[in-house]
Amino acid sequence: MTQAPAAPKTSPRRHDREIIALAVPAFGALVAEPLFVMVDSAIVGHLGTSQLAGLGVAAALLTTAVSVFIFLAYATTAAVARRVGAGELGGAIRQGMDGIWLALVLGIAVIAFTLPTAPWVVEIFGASDTAAPYATTYLRISSLGIPAMLVVMAATGVLRGLQDTRTPLYVAVGGFAANAALNAGLVYGAGLGIAGSAWGTVIAQCGMAAAYLVVVVRGARRHGASLRPDASGIRASAQAGVPLLVRTLSLRAVLLIATAVAARLGDTEIAAHQIILSLWSLMAFALDAIAIAGQAIIGRYLGADDPQGAREACRRMVQWGIVSGAVLGALIVLARPLFIPLFTGDQAVQDTLLPALLVVALSQPIAGVVFVLDGVLMGAGDGPYLAGAMLVTLAAFAPVALLVPAFGGGLTALWWAMALMMTVRMLTLWLRTRSGRWIVTGATR
């Protein structure tokens, strides 16, 4: 490989402009995603309690199933961004197509599993006898849209890698609007009930996938990239995604353990925990937007054989993460009298929630660093290390969290354990970035 000339030092302002240009639209697209479920819940809720309960079970199952495959976006972003940095736009889109074909394969496999097993899965998940039929109906119909959902993930990764987060924002907003209109029309106008809500979501997701494919196909034709499936490329995309799958499953295990422990503490504690977890997830969207910018920017610098630019960008994004986390933490503290009553009027829940919420506020700067470094290492294609680091984090968190009830700890103690988990993540990620071993330049890692 020919060594590229040393790049001049990049000013912090240029990094700031790049981060803002990528992170702000990414944040909008991330926020639009959970609104799909909120709209479905609002419309189905007027059909009856059983229908809403069925939707809750099915939506939780779908969200979990789809989120497991988030590596389709992350791995694709990093791979495409490297090619872009190397000036290989045709190769970048070809790499992205491998991810899209993998998404289709995985989506078809999920349909093949879900259609026959939906009643059993719903039962295992604990749906009541009255809610189970509605959950099964919604799950079976909605599963038909999973290939489209996964294509949206992979194609989003393609565009992020191409340094374009605006198009995903436009598609997400359009999909949200279409989903709302279709749900209202099919549930009430056509009288299809909860099945109409499921069909509306499927149609909206298919429309989003089609919009993405139009953009990607145009780019492929412009740069002479093949659209045909390539077995070796699809296999390489799958191999790159395996470590990120391990990372995601480990993180899911952390959240499931925390919820299980909170449930053992009592009804008041689990209610307060769910409120905090909702707020924690909302703040994660803001921090994840910076991480997404990190994936795209770091991948591009490494593809362009510019390790110095990658280091400078990493350093600047860590500063962004710390400041963003501190601002979010301050907002939690200052706004708590306003938003806590919106979630619950139960004084016992409020009293339990408040001290745990302060722990979350204090740990937000740590979370900011974690999200940024996670994005940096993803952009570098350092998936195996991320998988190992998350397994170490899980091993450190699980015994501490499980001992909380045994030692008479409450919800605040559980969220101190969550803060410990984020601290362990930060240390493992910081050690890796400090070592410099993540810096591997070139069009491919």
Coordinates of C-alpha atoms in Angstrom, one line a residue:
M1 CA 0.0 0.0 0.0
T2 CA 1.4 3.4 -0.9
Q3 CA 1.9 5.6 2.1
A4 CA -0.2 8.8 1.9
P5 CA 1.5 12.1 2.8
A6 CA 1.0 13.2 6.4
A7 CA -2.2 15.2 6.8
P8 CA -2.0 18.7 8.3
K9 CA -3.3 19.1 11.8
T10 CA -7.0 19.6 11.8
S11 CA -8.5 22.4 13.8
P12 CA -11.0 21.7 16.6
R13 CA -13.6 23.9 14.8
R14 CA -13.5 21.7 11.7
H15 CA -14.1 18.6 13.9
D16 CA -16.9 20.4 15.6
R17 CA -18.5 21.2 12.3
E18 CA -18.3 17.6 11.2
I19 CA -19.6 16.3 14.5
I20 CA -22.6 18.7 14.5
A21 CA -23.4 18.1 10.8
L22 CA -23.6 14.3 11.4
A23 CA -24.8 14.1 15.0
V24 CA -27.8 16.5 14.9
P25 CA -29.7 14.7 12.0
A26 CA -28.7 11.3 13.5
F27 CA -30.3 12.4 16.8
G28 CA -33.5 13.3 14.9
A29 CA -33.6 9.9 13.2
L30 CA -33.0 8.1 16.5
V31 CA -35.8 9.9 18.2
A32 CA -38.2 9.1 15.4
E33 CA -37.7 5.4 15.8
P34 CA -39.4 4.9 19.2
L35 CA -42.3 7.2 18.0
F36 CA -43.5 4.3 15.8
V37 CA -44.4 2.2 18.9
M38 CA -45.8 5.3 20.7
V39 CA -48.2 6.0 17.8
D40 CA -49.2 2.3 17.7
S41 CA -49.9 2.4 21.4
A42 CA -51.9 5.6 21.3
I43 CA -54.1 4.3 18.5
V44 CA -54.5 0.7 19.7
G45 CA -55.1 1.9 23.3
H46 CA -58.5 3.2 22.3
L47 CA -59.5 -0.3 21.2
G48 CA -59.3 -1.7 24.7
T49 CA -57.0 -2.8 27.5
S50 CA -56.5 -6.4 26.1
Q51 CA -55.5 -5.1 22.7
L52 CA -53.1 -2.6 24.3
A53 CA -51.6 -5.3 26.5
G54 CA -51.2 -7.6 23.4
L55 CA -49.5 -4.8 21.5
G56 CA -47.1 -4.2 24.5
V57 CA -46.0 -7.8 24.5
A58 CA -45.6 -8.1 20.7
A59 CA -43.9 -4.7 20.4
A60 CA -41.4 -5.7 23.1
L61 CA -40.6 -8.9 21.3
L62 CA -40.2 -7.2 18.0
T63 CA -38.0 -4.4 19.4
T64 CA -35.7 -7.0 21.1
A65 CA -35.5 -9.1 17.9
V66 CA -34.7 -6.2 15.7
S67 CA -32.3 -4.5 18.1
V68 CA -30.2 -7.6 18.2
F69 CA -29.3 -7.0 14.6
I70 CA -28.2 -3.4 15.2
F71 CA -24.7 -4.6 14.0
L72 CA -26.1 -4.3 10.5
A73 CA -25.9 -0.5 10.9
Y74 CA -22.8 -0.3 12.9
A75 CA -20.6 -2.7 11.0
T76 CA -21.8 -1.3 7.6
T77 CA -21.1 2.3 8.7
A78 CA -17.5 1.5 9.6
A79 CA -16.8 -0.5 6.5
V80 CA -18.3 2.0 4.1
A81 CA -16.6 5.0 5.8
R82 CA -13.2 3.3 5.4
R83 CA -13.8 2.9 1.6
V84 CA -15.0 6.6 1.4
G85 CA -11.8 7.7 3.2
A86 CA -9.7 5.7 0.7
G87 CA -11.6 7.4 -2.2
E88 CA -13.2 4.1 -3.3
L89 CA -16.9 5.2 -3.6
G90 CA -17.8 2.4 -5.8
G91 CA -16.3 -0.1 -3.4
A92 CA -18.0 1.6 -0.5
I93 CA -21.4 1.2 -2.0
R94 CA -20.6 -2.4 -3.0
Q95 CA -19.6 -3.1 0.6
G96 CA -22.9 -1.5 1.7
M97 CA -24.9 -3.8 -0.7
D98 CA -23.3 -6.8 1.0
G99 CA -24.8 -5.6 4.3
I100 CA -28.2 -5.0 2.7
W101 CA -28.2 -8.5 1.2
L102 CA -27.3 -9.9 4.6
A103 CA -30.2 -8.0 6.2
L104 CA -32.6 -9.6 3.7
V105 CA -31.3 -13.1 4.5
L106 CA -31.5 -12.5 8.2
G107 CA -35.0 -11.0 7.9
I108 CA -36.3 -14.0 5.9
A109 CA -34.9 -16.3 8.6
V110 CA -36.7 -14.4 11.4
I111 CA -40.0 -14.6 9.5
A112 CA -39.5 -18.4 9.1
F113 CA -39.0 -18.7 12.8
T114 CA -41.7 -16.2 14.0
L115 CA -44.7 -17.3 12.0
P116 CA -45.1 -20.8 13.3
T117 CA -43.8 -20.1 16.9
A118 CA -45.6 -16.8 17.6
P119 CA -48.2 -18.3 20.0
W120 CA -45.5 -20.1 21.9
V121 CA -43.2 -17.1 22.2
V122 CA -46.1 -14.9 23.3
E123 CA -47.0 -17.5 26.0
I124 CA -43.4 -17.7 27.2
F125 CA -43.3 -13.9 27.5
G126 CA -46.2 -14.1 30.0
A127 CA -49.1 -12.6 28.0
S128 CA -52.5 -13.1 29.7
D129 CA -55.2 -15.3 28.1
T130 CA -57.1 -12.2 26.9
A131 CA -54.1 -10.4 25.5
A132 CA -52.3 -13.4 23.9
P133 CA -54.5 -13.6 20.8
Y134 CA -53.9 -9.9 20.0
A135 CA -50.2 -10.2 20.7
T136 CA -50.0 -13.3 18.4
T137 CA -51.9 -11.5 15.6
Y138 CA -49.7 -8.4 15.8
L139 CA -46.5 -10.4 16.1
R140 CA -47.2 -12.5 13.1
I141 CA -48.2 -9.7 10.8
S142 CA -45.5 -7.3 12.0
S143 CA -42.8 -10.0 11.5
L144 CA -43.5 -9.7 7.7
G145 CA -41.9 -6.3 7.9
I146 CA -38.7 -7.4 9.7
P147 CA -36.8 -7.8 6.4
A148 CA -37.7 -4.2 5.6
M149 CA -36.7 -3.1 9.1
L150 CA -33.3 -4.8 8.8
V151 CA -32.8 -3.4 5.3
V152 CA -33.5 0.1 6.8
M153 CA -30.8 -0.6 9.4
A154 CA -28.2 -1.7 6.9
A155 CA -29.0 1.1 4.4
T156 CA -28.8 3.6 7.2
G157 CA -25.3 2.3 7.9
V158 CA -24.4 2.8 4.2
L159 CA -25.5 6.4 4.2
R160 CA -23.8 7.1 7.5
G161 CA -20.7 5.7 6.1
L162 CA -21.1 8.0 3.1
Q163 CA -21.2 10.9 5.7
D164 CA -24.9 11.4 5.1
T165 CA -27.2 11.5 8.2
R166 CA -29.7 13.9 6.7
T167 CA -31.3 11.3 4.3
P168 CA -32.0 8.9 7.2
L169 CA -33.6 11.7 9.1
Y170 CA -35.9 12.6 6.2
V171 CA -36.8 8.9 5.7
A172 CA -37.5 8.4 9.4
V173 CA -39.8 11.5 9.5
G174 CA -41.6 10.4 6.4
G175 CA -42.0 6.8 7.8
F176 CA -43.3 8.1 11.1
A177 CA -45.9 10.3 9.3
A178 CA -47.0 7.4 7.0
N179 CA -47.2 5.0 10.0
A180 CA -49.4 7.3 11.9
A181 CA -51.8 7.9 8.9
L182 CA -51.9 4.2 7.9
N183 CA -52.5 3.0 11.5
A184 CA -55.4 5.4 12.0
G185 CA -56.9 4.6 8.6
L186 CA -56.6 0.8 8.9
V187 CA -57.5 0.4 12.6
Y188 CA -60.6 2.6 12.5
G189 CA -61.3 3.5 8.9
A190 CA -61.1 0.0 7.6
G191 CA -62.1 -1.6 11.0
L192 CA -59.2 -4.0 11.1
G193 CA -58.4 -3.4 14.8
I194 CA -55.0 -4.4 16.0
A195 CA -54.3 -6.2 12.7
G196 CA -54.6 -2.9 11.0
S197 CA -52.0 -1.4 13.3
A198 CA -49.6 -4.2 12.4
W199 CA -50.2 -3.8 8.7
G200 CA -49.8 -0.1 8.8
T201 CA -46.4 -0.5 10.4
V202 CA -45.4 -3.2 7.9
I203 CA -46.3 -0.9 5.0
A204 CA -44.5 2.1 6.5
Q205 CA -41.4 0.0 7.0
C206 CA -41.5 -1.3 3.5
G207 CA -41.9 2.2 2.2
M208 CA -38.8 3.3 4.2
A209 CA -36.8 0.4 2.9
A210 CA -37.8 1.2 -0.7
A211 CA -36.8 4.9 -0.2
Y212 CA -33.4 3.8 1.0
L213 CA -32.9 1.3 -1.8
V214 CA -33.7 4.0 -4.4
V215 CA -30.9 6.2 -2.9
V216 CA -28.4 3.3 -2.7
V217 CA -29.2 2.0 -6.2
R218 CA -28.7 5.5 -7.7
G219 CA -25.4 5.7 -6.0
A220 CA -24.4 2.3 -7.2
R221 CA -25.2 3.1 -10.8
R222 CA -23.4 6.4 -10.6
H223 CA -20.2 4.8 -9.4
G224 CA -20.5 1.5 -11.3
A225 CA -21.0 -0.7 -8.3
S226 CA -22.6 -4.1 -8.7
L227 CA -26.0 -4.7 -7.0
R228 CA -25.9 -8.5 -7.3
P229 CA -25.5 -10.6 -4.1
D230 CA -21.9 -11.7 -3.5
A231 CA -21.6 -14.8 -1.3
S232 CA -18.1 -13.9 -0.1
G233 CA -19.1 -10.3 0.6
I234 CA -22.2 -11.3 2.5
R235 CA -20.2 -13.8 4.5
A236 CA -17.6 -11.1 5.3
S237 CA -20.3 -8.8 6.5
A238 CA -21.7 -11.5 8.8
Q239 CA -18.3 -12.2 10.2
A240 CA -17.7 -8.6 11.0
G241 CA -21.1 -8.4 12.7
V242 CA -20.6 -11.4 15.0
P243 CA -18.5 -9.5 17.6
L244 CA -20.9 -6.6 17.6
L245 CA -23.8 -9.1 18.1
V246 CA -21.9 -10.5 21.2
R247 CA -21.5 -6.9 22.5
T248 CA -25.2 -6.1 22.0
L249 CA -26.4 -9.3 23.6
S250 CA -24.1 -8.6 26.6
L251 CA -25.5 -5.1 27.0
R252 CA -29.1 -6.5 26.7
A253 CA -28.2 -9.0 29.5
V254 CA -27.1 -6.1 31.7
L255 CA -30.4 -4.3 31.2
L256 CA -32.4 -7.5 31.8
I257 CA -30.5 -8.3 35.0
A258 CA -31.1 -4.7 36.3
T259 CA -34.9 -5.0 35.6
A260 CA -35.1 -8.5 37.2
V261 CA -33.3 -7.2 40.3
A262 CA -35.6 -4.1 40.5
A263 CA -38.7 -6.4 40.2
R264 CA -37.4 -8.4 43.2
L265 CA -37.2 -5.2 45.2
G266 CA -40.9 -4.6 45.0
D267 CA -43.7 -3.0 43.0
T268 CA -42.7 0.6 44.0
E269 CA -39.1 0.0 43.0
I270 CA -39.8 -1.6 39.7
A271 CA -42.2 1.2 38.8
A272 CA -39.5 3.8 39.7
H273 CA -36.9 1.8 37.8
Q274 CA -39.0 1.7 34.6
I275 CA -39.3 5.5 34.7
I276 CA -35.6 6.0 35.2
L277 CA -34.8 3.5 32.5
S278 CA -37.1 5.4 30.1
L279 CA -35.2 8.6 30.9
W280 CA -31.8 6.9 30.6
S281 CA -32.8 5.6 27.2
L282 CA -33.9 9.0 26.0
M283 CA -30.5 10.5 27.1
A284 CA -28.8 7.7 25.4
F285 CA -30.2 8.9 22.1
A286 CA -28.4 12.2 22.4
L287 CA -25.1 10.5 23.3
D288 CA -25.5 7.9 20.6
A289 CA -25.9 10.6 18.0
I290 CA -22.3 11.7 18.8
A291 CA -21.2 8.0 18.7
I292 CA -22.7 7.6 15.2
A293 CA -20.8 10.7 14.1
G294 CA -17.7 9.0 15.5
Q295 CA -18.3 5.8 13.6
A296 CA -18.5 7.7 10.3
I297 CA -15.6 10.2 10.9
I298 CA -13.1 7.7 12.4
G299 CA -13.8 5.2 9.6
R300 CA -13.2 7.9 7.0
Y301 CA -9.9 9.1 8.6
L302 CA -8.5 5.6 8.9
G303 CA -9.5 4.7 5.3
A304 CA -7.7 7.9 4.2
D305 CA -4.5 6.7 6.0
D306 CA -4.7 9.6 8.4
P307 CA -4.1 8.2 12.0
Q308 CA -3.3 11.7 13.3
G309 CA -6.7 13.0 12.1
A310 CA -8.4 9.9 13.7
R311 CA -6.7 10.7 17.1
E312 CA -7.6 14.3 17.0
A313 CA -11.2 13.5 16.1
C314 CA -11.3 11.0 18.9
R315 CA -10.0 13.5 21.4
R316 CA -12.5 16.2 20.3
M317 CA -15.4 13.8 20.4
V318 CA -14.5 12.7 24.0
Q319 CA -14.6 16.4 25.0
W320 CA -18.1 16.6 23.3
G321 CA -19.1 13.5 25.2
I322 CA -18.1 14.8 28.6
V323 CA -19.7 18.2 28.1
S324 CA -22.9 16.6 26.7
G325 CA -23.1 14.2 29.6
A326 CA -22.6 17.0 32.1
V327 CA -25.4 19.1 30.4
L328 CA -27.8 16.2 30.4
G329 CA -27.0 15.4 34.1
A330 CA -27.6 19.0 35.0
L331 CA -30.9 19.0 33.1
I332 CA -32.0 15.9 35.0
V333 CA -31.4 17.6 38.4
L334 CA -32.9 21.0 37.4
A335 CA -36.0 19.7 35.6
R336 CA -36.9 16.9 38.0
P337 CA -39.8 18.8 39.7
L338 CA -41.3 19.2 36.2
F339 CA -41.0 15.8 34.7
I340 CA -41.4 13.4 37.7
P341 CA -45.1 14.2 38.2
L342 CA -45.7 13.6 34.5
F343 CA -44.7 9.9 35.0
T344 CA -46.3 9.2 38.4
G345 CA -48.4 10.8 41.1
D346 CA -47.6 8.1 43.6
Q347 CA -45.6 9.7 46.3
A348 CA -43.9 6.5 47.3
V349 CA -42.6 6.0 43.7
Q350 CA -41.4 9.6 43.6
D351 CA -39.6 9.2 46.8
T352 CA -37.9 6.0 45.6
L353 CA -37.1 7.5 42.2
L354 CA -35.4 10.7 43.3
P355 CA -32.1 9.5 44.9
A356 CA -31.6 6.9 42.1
L357 CA -32.2 9.6 39.6
L358 CA -29.5 11.7 41.1
V359 CA -27.1 8.8 40.7
V360 CA -28.0 8.7 37.0
A361 CA -27.4 12.5 36.7
L362 CA -23.9 12.2 38.3
S363 CA -22.9 9.3 36.0
Q364 CA -23.9 11.1 32.7
P365 CA -20.4 12.5 32.0
I366 CA -19.1 8.9 32.3
A367 CA -21.9 7.8 29.9
G368 CA -20.8 10.5 27.5
V369 CA -17.3 9.1 27.3
V370 CA -18.5 5.5 27.0
F371 CA -20.8 6.3 24.0
V372 CA -18.1 8.3 22.2
L373 CA -15.4 5.7 22.6
D374 CA -17.8 2.9 21.7
G375 CA -18.5 4.8 18.4
V376 CA -14.8 5.4 17.8
L377 CA -13.9 1.8 18.2
M378 CA -16.8 0.7 16.0
G379 CA -15.7 3.2 13.4
A380 CA -12.3 1.6 13.6
G381 CA -13.8 -1.9 13.0
D382 CA -12.5 -3.0 16.4
G383 CA -15.5 -5.3 17.0
P384 CA -13.6 -8.2 18.7
Y385 CA -12.3 -5.9 21.4
L386 CA -15.7 -4.4 22.0
A387 CA -17.2 -7.9 22.4
G388 CA -14.6 -8.9 25.0
A389 CA -14.8 -5.6 26.8
M390 CA -18.6 -5.9 27.1
L391 CA -18.3 -9.5 28.4
V392 CA -15.9 -8.2 31.1
T393 CA -18.3 -5.5 32.0
L394 CA -21.2 -8.0 32.3
A395 CA -19.0 -10.2 34.5
A396 CA -18.3 -7.2 36.8
F397 CA -21.9 -6.0 36.9
A398 CA -23.9 -9.2 37.3
P399 CA -22.7 -10.3 40.8
V400 CA -22.8 -6.7 42.2
A401 CA -26.4 -6.2 41.0
L402 CA -27.6 -9.6 42.1
L403 CA -26.2 -9.0 45.6
V404 CA -28.2 -5.7 46.0
P405 CA -31.4 -7.5 47.4
A406 CA -29.3 -9.9 49.5
F407 CA -27.6 -7.0 51.3
G408 CA -30.9 -5.0 51.7
G409 CA -30.0 -2.4 49.1
G410 CA -32.7 -0.5 47.3
L411 CA -33.2 1.0 43.9
T412 CA -30.5 3.6 44.6
A413 CA -28.0 0.8 45.2
L414 CA -29.0 -0.9 42.0
W415 CA -28.3 2.3 40.0
W416 CA -25.0 2.7 41.7
A417 CA -24.3 -0.8 40.3
M418 CA -25.3 0.6 36.9
A419 CA -22.9 3.5 37.4
L420 CA -20.2 0.9 38.2
M421 CA -21.1 -0.9 35.0
M422 CA -20.6 2.3 33.0
T423 CA -17.3 3.0 34.8
V424 CA -16.0 -0.4 33.9
R425 CA -17.0 0.1 30.3
M426 CA -15.3 3.5 30.2
L427 CA -12.1 2.1 31.6
T428 CA -11.9 -0.8 29.2
L429 CA -12.6 1.5 26.2
W430 CA -10.2 4.2 27.4
L431 CA -7.4 1.6 27.8
R432 CA -7.9 0.5 24.2
T433 CA -8.0 4.0 22.7
R434 CA -4.9 4.9 24.8
S435 CA -3.0 1.9 23.5
G436 CA -3.5 3.0 19.9
R437 CA -4.0 -0.6 18.8
W438 CA -7.4 0.3 17.3
I439 CA -5.6 2.5 14.7
V440 CA -5.4 0.3 11.6
T441 CA -5.4 2.3 8.4
G442 CA -6.5 1.4 4.9
A443 CA -9.7 0.7 2.9
T444 CA -10.2 -2.5 4.9
R445 CA -9.2 -3.5 8.3

